[in-house]
Structure formats: C-alpha cells, structure tokens
PDB file of N, CA and C in Angstrom:
ATOM      1  N   MET T   1      -5.297  17.618  15.494  1.00 40.00           N
ATOM      2  CA  MET T   1      -4.334  16.588  15.818  1.00 40.00           C
ATOM      3  C   MET T   1      -2.991  16.979  15.222  1.00 40.00           C
ATOM      4  N   SER T   2      -1.989  17.059  16.034  1.00 42.00           N
ATOM      5  CA  SER T   2      -0.671  17.428  15.532  1.00 42.00           C
ATOM      6  C   SER T   2       0.200  16.197  15.396  1.00 42.00           C
ATOM      7  N   THR T   3       1.123  16.275  14.470  1.00 44.00           N
ATOM      8  CA  THR T   3       2.065  15.172  14.292  1.00 44.00           C
ATOM      9  C   THR T   3       3.454  15.683  14.597  1.00 44.00           C
ATOM     10  N   THR T   4       4.242  14.827  15.183  1.00 43.00           N
ATOM     11  CA  THR T   4       5.609  15.211  15.492  1.00 43.00           C
ATOM     12  C   THR T   4       6.512  14.799  14.347  1.00 43.00           C
ATOM     13  N   THR T   5       7.728  15.292  14.357  1.00 43.00           N
ATOM     14  CA  THR T   5       8.707  14.920  13.340  1.00 43.00           C
ATOM     15  C   THR T   5       8.964  13.424  13.385  1.00 43.00           C
ATOM     16  N   GLU T   6       8.953  12.861  14.579  1.00 43.00           N
ATOM     17  CA  GLU T   6       9.183  11.426  14.730  1.00 43.00           C
ATOM     18  C   GLU T   6       8.075  10.629  14.052  1.00 43.00           C
ATOM     19  N   ASP T   7       6.806  11.064  14.203  1.00 48.00           N
ATOM     20  CA  ASP T   7       5.687  10.381  13.564  1.00 48.00           C
ATOM     21  C   ASP T   7       5.825  10.415  12.047  1.00 48.00           C
ATOM     22  N   MET T   8       6.215  11.556  11.488  1.00 46.00           N
ATOM     23  CA  MET T   8       6.327  11.704  10.043  1.00 46.00           C
ATOM     24  C   MET T   8       7.451  10.849   9.473  1.00 46.00           C
ATOM     25  N   SER T   9       8.563  10.705  10.207  1.00 54.00           N
ATOM     26  CA  SER T   9       9.691   9.949   9.689  1.00 54.00           C
ATOM     27  C   SER T   9       9.385   8.457   9.634  1.00 54.00           C
ATOM     28  N   ALA T  10       8.416   7.991  10.416  1.00 70.00           N
ATOM     29  CA  ALA T  10       8.053   6.585  10.412  1.00 70.00           C
ATOM     30  C   ALA T  10       7.268   6.214   9.154  1.00 70.00           C
ATOM     31  N   SER T  11       6.680   7.160   8.502  1.00 83.00           N
ATOM     32  CA  SER T  11       5.865   6.913   7.327  1.00 83.00           C
ATOM     33  C   SER T  11       6.690   7.006   6.050  1.00 83.00           C
ATOM     34  N   PRO T  12       6.530   6.036   5.144  1.00 86.00           N
ATOM     35  CA  PRO T  12       7.213   6.142   3.852  1.00 86.00           C
ATOM     36  C   PRO T  12       6.792   7.391   3.079  1.00 86.00           C
ATOM     37  N   PHE T  13       5.606   7.917   3.366  1.00 87.00           N
ATOM     38  CA  PHE T  13       5.120   9.116   2.679  1.00 87.00           C
ATOM     39  C   PHE T  13       5.998  10.326   2.987  1.00 87.00           C
ATOM     40  N   ALA T  14       6.757  10.259   4.063  1.00 86.00           N
ATOM     41  CA  ALA T  14       7.649  11.359   4.418  1.00 86.00           C
ATOM     42  C   ALA T  14       8.927  11.354   3.573  1.00 86.00           C
ATOM     43  N   GLN T  15       9.183  10.248   2.898  1.00 89.00           N
ATOM     44  CA  GLN T  15      10.401  10.125   2.086  1.00 89.00           C
ATOM     45  C   GLN T  15      10.139  10.659   0.678  1.00 89.00           C
ATOM     46  N   GLU T  16      10.985  11.569   0.242  1.00 91.00           N
ATOM     47  CA  GLU T  16      10.797  12.212  -1.062  1.00 91.00           C
ATOM     48  C   GLU T  16      10.819  11.211  -2.214  1.00 91.00           C
ATOM     49  N   ASP T  17      11.719  10.219  -2.168  1.00 92.00           N
ATOM     50  CA  ASP T  17      11.810   9.213  -3.224  1.00 92.00           C
ATOM     51  C   ASP T  17      10.502   8.419  -3.334  1.00 92.00           C
ATOM     52  N   PHE T  18       9.948   8.040  -2.195  1.00 92.00           N
ATOM     53  CA  PHE T  18       8.679   7.314  -2.161  1.00 92.00           C
ATOM     54  C   PHE T  18       7.580   8.155  -2.801  1.00 92.00           C
ATOM     55  N   ARG T  19       7.511   9.428  -2.415  1.00 92.00           N
ATOM     56  CA  ARG T  19       6.484  10.327  -2.938  1.00 92.00           C
ATOM     57  C   ARG T  19       6.620  10.537  -4.449  1.00 92.00           C
ATOM     58  N   GLU T  20       7.848  10.655  -4.931  1.00 94.00           N
ATOM     59  CA  GLU T  20       8.074  10.849  -6.370  1.00 94.00           C
ATOM     60  C   GLU T  20       7.610   9.639  -7.175  1.00 94.00           C
ATOM     61  N   ARG T  21       7.946   8.440  -6.710  1.00 93.00           N
ATOM     62  CA  ARG T  21       7.512   7.228  -7.421  1.00 93.00           C
ATOM     63  C   ARG T  21       5.997   7.074  -7.356  1.00 93.00           C
ATOM     64  N   LEU T  22       5.402   7.404  -6.229  1.00 94.00           N
ATOM     65  CA  LEU T  22       3.952   7.300  -6.065  1.00 94.00           C
ATOM     66  C   LEU T  22       3.222   8.316  -6.941  1.00 94.00           C
ATOM     67  N   ARG T  23       3.810   9.467  -7.125  1.00 94.00           N
ATOM     68  CA  ARG T  23       3.192  10.543  -7.908  1.00 94.00           C
ATOM     69  C   ARG T  23       2.878  10.099  -9.340  1.00 94.00           C
ATOM     70  N   GLU T  24       3.671   9.191  -9.884  1.00 93.00           N
ATOM     71  CA  GLU T  24       3.500   8.732 -11.266  1.00 93.00           C
ATOM     72  C   GLU T  24       2.384   7.694 -11.427  1.00 93.00           C
ATOM     73  N   LEU T  25       1.849   7.195 -10.338  1.00 96.00           N
ATOM     74  CA  LEU T  25       0.874   6.099 -10.383  1.00 96.00           C
ATOM     75  C   LEU T  25      -0.563   6.615 -10.430  1.00 96.00           C
ATOM     76  N   PRO T  26      -1.495   5.751 -10.840  1.00 97.00           N
ATOM     77  CA  PRO T  26      -2.910   6.158 -10.918  1.00 97.00           C
ATOM     78  C   PRO T  26      -3.509   6.413  -9.529  1.00 97.00           C
ATOM     79  N   PRO T  27      -4.617   7.126  -9.486  1.00 97.00           N
ATOM     80  CA  PRO T  27      -5.263   7.445  -8.204  1.00 97.00           C
ATOM     81  C   PRO T  27      -5.597   6.213  -7.354  1.00 97.00           C
ATOM     82  N   SER T  28      -5.980   5.121  -7.988  1.00 97.00           N
ATOM     83  CA  SER T  28      -6.309   3.914  -7.214  1.00 97.00           C
ATOM     84  C   SER T  28      -5.089   3.405  -6.456  1.00 97.00           C
ATOM     85  N   ALA T  29      -3.914   3.475  -7.059  1.00 97.00           N
ATOM     86  CA  ALA T  29      -2.690   3.037  -6.386  1.00 97.00           C
ATOM     87  C   ALA T  29      -2.359   3.966  -5.220  1.00 97.00           C
ATOM     88  N   LYS T  30      -2.608   5.250  -5.399  1.00 96.00           N
ATOM     89  CA  LYS T  30      -2.357   6.207  -4.321  1.00 96.00           C
ATOM     90  C   LYS T  30      -3.282   5.935  -3.136  1.00 96.00           C
ATOM     91  N   LEU T  31      -4.547   5.633  -3.422  1.00 97.00           N
ATOM     92  CA  LEU T  31      -5.498   5.332  -2.357  1.00 97.00           C
ATOM     93  C   LEU T  31      -5.104   4.059  -1.624  1.00 97.00           C
ATOM     94  N   VAL T  32      -4.731   3.021  -2.355  1.00 97.00           N
ATOM     95  CA  VAL T  32      -4.318   1.764  -1.732  1.00 97.00           C
ATOM     96  C   VAL T  32      -3.079   2.004  -0.863  1.00 97.00           C
ATOM     97  N   ALA T  33      -2.136   2.778  -1.343  1.00 96.00           N
ATOM     98  CA  ALA T  33      -0.938   3.086  -0.555  1.00 96.00           C
ATOM     99  C   ALA T  33      -1.309   3.825   0.727  1.00 96.00           C
ATOM    100  N   LYS T  34      -2.230   4.748   0.636  1.00 95.00           N
ATOM    101  CA  LYS T  34      -2.655   5.516   1.814  1.00 95.00           C
ATOM    102  C   LYS T  34      -3.343   4.608   2.833  1.00 95.00           C
ATOM    103  N   VAL T  35      -4.164   3.685   2.363  1.00 97.00           N
ATOM    104  CA  VAL T  35      -4.816   2.730   3.265  1.00 97.00           C
ATOM    105  C   VAL T  35      -3.754   1.866   3.948  1.00 97.00           C
ATOM    106  N   LEU T  36      -2.765   1.423   3.173  1.00 96.00           N
ATOM    107  CA  LEU T  36      -1.700   0.605   3.753  1.00 96.00           C
ATOM    108  C   LEU T  36      -0.860   1.386   4.759  1.00 96.00           C
ATOM    109  N   GLU T  37      -0.748   2.685   4.558  1.00 94.00           N
ATOM    110  CA  GLU T  37       0.004   3.502   5.516  1.00 94.00           C
ATOM    111  C   GLU T  37      -0.639   3.427   6.901  1.00 94.00           C
ATOM    112  N   ASP T  38      -1.952   3.389   6.939  1.00 91.00           N
ATOM    113  CA  ASP T  38      -2.677   3.390   8.207  1.00 91.00           C
ATOM    114  C   ASP T  38      -2.902   2.000   8.796  1.00 91.00           C
ATOM    115  N   ASP T  39      -3.102   0.991   7.941  1.00 90.00           N
ATOM    116  CA  ASP T  39      -3.595  -0.298   8.435  1.00 90.00           C
ATOM    117  C   ASP T  39      -2.814  -1.528   7.992  1.00 90.00           C
ATOM    118  N   ALA T  40      -1.604  -1.412   7.515  1.00 89.00           N
ATOM    119  CA  ALA T  40      -0.861  -2.574   7.003  1.00 89.00           C
ATOM    120  C   ALA T  40      -0.477  -3.518   8.135  1.00 89.00           C
ATOM    121  N   PRO T  41      -0.308  -4.787   7.852  1.00 94.00           N
ATOM    122  CA  PRO T  41      -0.515  -5.446   6.561  1.00 94.00           C
ATOM    123  C   PRO T  41      -1.981  -5.823   6.353  1.00 94.00           C
ATOM    124  N   LEU T  42      -2.409  -5.771   5.101  1.00 96.00           N
ATOM    125  CA  LEU T  42      -3.784  -6.118   4.743  1.00 96.00           C
ATOM    126  C   LEU T  42      -3.786  -7.043   3.530  1.00 96.00           C
ATOM    127  N   SER T  43      -4.794  -7.896   3.466  1.00 96.00           N
ATOM    128  CA  SER T  43      -4.974  -8.754   2.292  1.00 96.00           C
ATOM    129  C   SER T  43      -5.646  -7.941   1.183  1.00 96.00           C
ATOM    130  N   GLN T  44      -5.685  -8.512   0.013  1.00 96.00           N
ATOM    131  CA  GLN T  44      -6.340  -7.834  -1.108  1.00 96.00           C
ATOM    132  C   GLN T  44      -7.814  -7.585  -0.791  1.00 96.00           C
ATOM    133  N   GLY T  45      -8.475  -8.552  -0.212  1.00 96.00           N
ATOM    134  CA  GLY T  45      -9.883  -8.395   0.150  1.00 96.00           C
ATOM    135  C   GLY T  45     -10.094  -7.308   1.196  1.00 96.00           C
ATOM    136  N   GLN T  46      -9.223  -7.258   2.183  1.00 96.00           N
ATOM    137  CA  GLN T  46      -9.317  -6.224   3.211  1.00 96.00           C
ATOM    138  C   GLN T  46      -9.072  -4.841   2.606  1.00 96.00           C
ATOM    139  N   LEU T  47      -8.133  -4.766   1.658  1.00 97.00           N
ATOM    140  CA  LEU T  47      -7.878  -3.495   0.979  1.00 97.00           C
ATOM    141  C   LEU T  47      -9.102  -3.040   0.193  1.00 97.00           C
ATOM    142  N   ALA T  48      -9.746  -3.971  -0.497  1.00 97.00           N
ATOM    143  CA  ALA T  48     -10.943  -3.636  -1.268  1.00 97.00           C
ATOM    144  C   ALA T  48     -12.061  -3.153  -0.339  1.00 97.00           C
ATOM    145  N   GLU T  49     -12.213  -3.819   0.782  1.00 97.00           N
ATOM    146  CA  GLU T  49     -13.257  -3.447   1.736  1.00 97.00           C
ATOM    147  C   GLU T  49     -12.980  -2.075   2.357  1.00 97.00           C
ATOM    148  N   THR T  50     -11.747  -1.834   2.728  1.00 97.00           N
ATOM    149  CA  THR T  50     -11.385  -0.577   3.387  1.00 97.00           C
ATOM    150  C   THR T  50     -11.398   0.605   2.422  1.00 97.00           C
ATOM    151  N   SER T  51     -10.894   0.388   1.214  1.00 97.00           N
ATOM    152  CA  SER T  51     -10.790   1.483   0.246  1.00 97.00           C
ATOM    153  C   SER T  51     -12.082   1.721  -0.536  1.00 97.00           C
ATOM    154  N   LEU T  52     -13.005   0.772  -0.470  1.00 97.00           N
ATOM    155  CA  LEU T  52     -14.257   0.806  -1.224  1.00 97.00           C
ATOM    156  C   LEU T  52     -14.029   0.691  -2.736  1.00 97.00           C
ATOM    157  N   LEU T  53     -12.882   0.158  -3.119  1.00 98.00           N
ATOM    158  CA  LEU T  53     -12.584  -0.085  -4.541  1.00 98.00           C
ATOM    159  C   LEU T  53     -12.947  -1.515  -4.894  1.00 98.00           C
ATOM    160  N   PRO T  54     -13.287  -1.777  -6.158  1.00 98.00           N
ATOM    161  CA  PRO T  54     -13.544  -3.150  -6.594  1.00 98.00           C
ATOM    162  C   PRO T  54     -12.270  -3.999  -6.487  1.00 98.00           C
ATOM    163  N   ASP T  55     -12.437  -5.309  -6.279  1.00 97.00           N
ATOM    164  CA  ASP T  55     -11.296  -6.225  -6.174  1.00 97.00           C
ATOM    165  C   ASP T  55     -10.344  -6.081  -7.356  1.00 97.00           C
ATOM    166  N   ARG T  56     -10.899  -5.994  -8.541  1.00 98.00           N
ATOM    167  CA  ARG T  56     -10.078  -5.903  -9.751  1.00 98.00           C
ATOM    168  C   ARG T  56      -9.215  -4.627  -9.748  1.00 98.00           C
ATOM    169  N   THR T  57      -9.771  -3.527  -9.288  1.00 98.00           N
ATOM    170  CA  THR T  57      -9.033  -2.267  -9.223  1.00 98.00           C
ATOM    171  C   THR T  57      -7.927  -2.349  -8.175  1.00 98.00           C
ATOM    172  N   VAL T  58      -8.216  -2.981  -7.044  1.00 98.00           N
ATOM    173  CA  VAL T  58      -7.200  -3.158  -6.008  1.00 98.00           C
ATOM    174  C   VAL T  58      -6.066  -4.031  -6.529  1.00 98.00           C
ATOM    175  N   ARG T  59      -6.406  -5.082  -7.243  1.00 98.00           N
ATOM    176  CA  ARG T  59      -5.381  -5.974  -7.825  1.00 98.00           C
ATOM    177  C   ARG T  59      -4.485  -5.189  -8.789  1.00 98.00           C
ATOM    178  N   TYR T  60      -5.086  -4.371  -9.631  1.00 98.00           N
ATOM    179  CA  TYR T  60      -4.325  -3.537 -10.564  1.00 98.00           C
ATOM    180  C   TYR T  60      -3.431  -2.558  -9.802  1.00 98.00           C
ATOM    181  N   ALA T  61      -3.976  -1.910  -8.781  1.00 98.00           N
ATOM    182  CA  ALA T  61      -3.210  -0.943  -7.993  1.00 98.00           C
ATOM    183  C   ALA T  61      -2.030  -1.626  -7.300  1.00 98.00           C
ATOM    184  N   LEU T  62      -2.265  -2.800  -6.730  1.00 98.00           N
ATOM    185  CA  LEU T  62      -1.181  -3.527  -6.068  1.00 98.00           C
ATOM    186  C   LEU T  62      -0.090  -3.917  -7.056  1.00 98.00           C
ATOM    187  N   ASN T  63      -0.471  -4.341  -8.240  1.00 97.00           N
ATOM    188  CA  ASN T  63       0.524  -4.687  -9.263  1.00 97.00           C
ATOM    189  C   ASN T  63       1.376  -3.475  -9.618  1.00 97.00           C
ATOM    190  N   ARG T  64       0.741  -2.330  -9.794  1.00 97.00           N
ATOM    191  CA  ARG T  64       1.485  -1.104 -10.118  1.00 97.00           C
ATOM    192  C   ARG T  64       2.404  -0.696  -8.960  1.00 97.00           C
ATOM    193  N   LEU T  65       1.920  -0.816  -7.736  1.00 97.00           N
ATOM    194  CA  LEU T  65       2.733  -0.472  -6.567  1.00 97.00           C
ATOM    195  C   LEU T  65       3.918  -1.426  -6.412  1.00 97.00           C
ATOM    196  N   GLU T  66       3.695  -2.713  -6.698  1.00 96.00           N
ATOM    197  CA  GLU T  66       4.786  -3.686  -6.619  1.00 96.00           C
ATOM    198  C   GLU T  66       5.822  -3.436  -7.708  1.00 96.00           C
ATOM    199  N   GLU T  67       5.370  -3.111  -8.917  1.00 96.00           N
ATOM    200  CA  GLU T  67       6.295  -2.804 -10.013  1.00 96.00           C
ATOM    201  C   GLU T  67       7.180  -1.608  -9.665  1.00 96.00           C
ATOM    202  N   SER T  68       6.629  -0.658  -8.941  1.00 95.00           N
ATOM    203  CA  SER T  68       7.369   0.536  -8.529  1.00 95.00           C
ATOM    204  C   SER T  68       8.148   0.323  -7.234  1.00 95.00           C
ATOM    205  N   GLU T  69       8.075  -0.885  -6.706  1.00 95.00           N
ATOM    206  CA  GLU T  69       8.760  -1.262  -5.465  1.00 95.00           C
ATOM    207  C   GLU T  69       8.347  -0.403  -4.274  1.00 95.00           C
ATOM    208  N   LEU T  70       7.064  -0.063  -4.238  1.00 96.00           N
ATOM    209  CA  LEU T  70       6.516   0.710  -3.125  1.00 96.00           C
ATOM    210  C   LEU T  70       5.769  -0.180  -2.136  1.00 96.00           C
ATOM    211  N   VAL T  71       5.384  -1.376  -2.606  1.00 96.00           N
ATOM    212  CA  VAL T  71       4.646  -2.331  -1.792  1.00 96.00           C
ATOM    213  C   VAL T  71       5.307  -3.694  -1.927  1.00 96.00           C
ATOM    214  N   ASP T  72       5.292  -4.431  -0.836  1.00 96.00           N
ATOM    215  CA  ASP T  72       5.789  -5.801  -0.850  1.00 96.00           C
ATOM    216  C   ASP T  72       4.724  -6.681  -0.211  1.00 96.00           C
ATOM    217  N   SER T  73       4.875  -7.982  -0.342  1.00 96.00           N
ATOM    218  CA  SER T  73       3.879  -8.897   0.221  1.00 96.00           C
ATOM    219  C   SER T  73       4.572 -10.080   0.886  1.00 96.00           C
ATOM    220  N   ARG T  74       3.810 -10.731   1.731  1.00 95.00           N
ATOM    221  CA  ARG T  74       4.241 -11.968   2.373  1.00 95.00           C
ATOM    222  C   ARG T  74       2.984 -12.777   2.652  1.00 95.00           C
ATOM    223  N   TYR T  75       3.162 -14.054   2.968  1.00 95.00           N
ATOM    224  CA  TYR T  75       2.008 -14.865   3.323  1.00 95.00           C
ATOM    225  C   TYR T  75       1.528 -14.495   4.713  1.00 95.00           C
ATOM    226  N   SER T  76       0.222 -14.521   4.890  1.00 93.00           N
ATOM    227  CA  SER T  76      -0.394 -14.176   6.161  1.00 93.00           C
ATOM    228  C   SER T  76      -0.032 -15.206   7.222  1.00 93.00           C
ATOM    229  N   PHE T  77       0.239 -14.732   8.426  1.00 93.00           N
ATOM    230  CA  PHE T  77       0.525 -15.643   9.526  1.00 93.00           C
ATOM    231  C   PHE T  77      -0.739 -16.345   9.994  1.00 93.00           C
ATOM    232  N   THR T  78      -1.888 -15.715   9.830  1.00 92.00           N
ATOM    233  CA  THR T  78      -3.148 -16.299  10.293  1.00 92.00           C
ATOM    234  C   THR T  78      -3.794 -17.207   9.254  1.00 92.00           C
ATOM    235  N   ASP T  79      -3.500 -16.994   7.970  1.00 91.00           N
ATOM    236  CA  ASP T  79      -4.050 -17.822   6.902  1.00 91.00           C
ATOM    237  C   ASP T  79      -3.024 -17.891   5.770  1.00 91.00           C
ATOM    238  N   ALA T  80      -2.261 -18.956   5.736  1.00 91.00           N
ATOM    239  CA  ALA T  80      -1.145 -19.084   4.789  1.00 91.00           C
ATOM    240  C   ALA T  80      -1.606 -19.135   3.330  1.00 91.00           C
ATOM    241  N   ARG T  81      -2.905 -19.236   3.091  1.00 92.00           N
ATOM    242  CA  ARG T  81      -3.403 -19.213   1.710  1.00 92.00           C
ATOM    243  C   ARG T  81      -3.470 -17.794   1.158  1.00 92.00           C
ATOM    244  N   LYS T  82      -3.418 -16.806   2.044  1.00 93.00           N
ATOM    245  CA  LYS T  82      -3.550 -15.413   1.631  1.00 93.00           C
ATOM    246  C   LYS T  82      -2.219 -14.670   1.735  1.00 93.00           C
ATOM    247  N   GLN T  83      -2.072 -13.695   0.878  1.00 96.00           N
ATOM    248  CA  GLN T  83      -0.935 -12.805   0.981  1.00 96.00           C
ATOM    249  C   GLN T  83      -1.409 -11.502   1.599  1.00 96.00           C
ATOM    250  N   VAL T  84      -0.543 -10.878   2.367  1.00 97.00           N
ATOM    251  CA  VAL T  84      -0.834  -9.556   2.915  1.00 97.00           C
ATOM    252  C   VAL T  84       0.200  -8.585   2.363  1.00 97.00           C
ATOM    253  N   TYR T  85      -0.210  -7.339   2.252  1.00 97.00           N
ATOM    254  CA  TYR T  85       0.611  -6.305   1.603  1.00 97.00           C
ATOM    255  C   TYR T  85       0.966  -5.232   2.603  1.00 97.00           C
ATOM    256  N   PHE T  86       2.139  -4.635   2.402  1.00 96.00           N
ATOM    257  CA  PHE T  86       2.619  -3.564   3.262  1.00 96.00           C
ATOM    258  C   PHE T  86       3.524  -2.654   2.443  1.00 96.00           C
ATOM    259  N   LEU T  87       3.664  -1.413   2.887  1.00 95.00           N
ATOM    260  CA  LEU T  87       4.520  -0.451   2.211  1.00 95.00           C
ATOM    261  C   LEU T  87       5.978  -0.755   2.488  1.00 95.00           C
ATOM    262  N   THR T  88       6.828  -0.529   1.500  1.00 91.00           N
ATOM    263  CA  THR T  88       8.266  -0.662   1.704  1.00 91.00           C
ATOM    264  C   THR T  88       8.804   0.687   2.138  1.00 91.00           C
ATOM    265  N   ALA T  89       9.796   0.683   2.959  1.00 71.00           N
ATOM    266  CA  ALA T  89      10.340   1.955   3.452  1.00 71.00           C
ATOM    267  C   ALA T  89      11.631   2.307   2.750  1.00 71.00           C
TER     268      ALA T  89
END
C-alpha cells in the first residue's frame, strides 16, 4: 500500500513538531496517539478497547497527550455524557 504526499500531510504524524513532542512521551501515549490517528474521535473506553490497554493506562496516556497539547477533547454528539478525543494538528 503506497501513500501519497497528500495523505501524509493530513496526518499530524507528518509534522516534525508533533513528532518531537510525542517522542518524549511514554509508549502508552504513543500507542493511543497512533490509534487516534486512524480512528478519531474516540471515547476513553473505545481507546482502551482498540488499543488493548487498561482504562487506567489510557487515562494516563490521554492526560500526558493533553499536557503536551497533542490531543484535545470535546463532548460526544451521540452521548453528551462522554468526551471523545482527537489529535490536534
């Protein structure tokens, strides 16, 4: 499967600044970011299910990603009690 330059530019992973900030984070945060690259927006529970990480580890990873301003959240349109997460560009 080949990717075009256009496909790569759409991903925050293609941005050097994003990659540098992500490089400093633990492996769990990197995995959560990678899952969000493919399937955002996702809730914390969906992230845990997709990444196969425990809820507590996903919560920690999301906190670290938010502190680094790599991930943002909003309330879900389908269930306003839940927040969904997505990568910032």
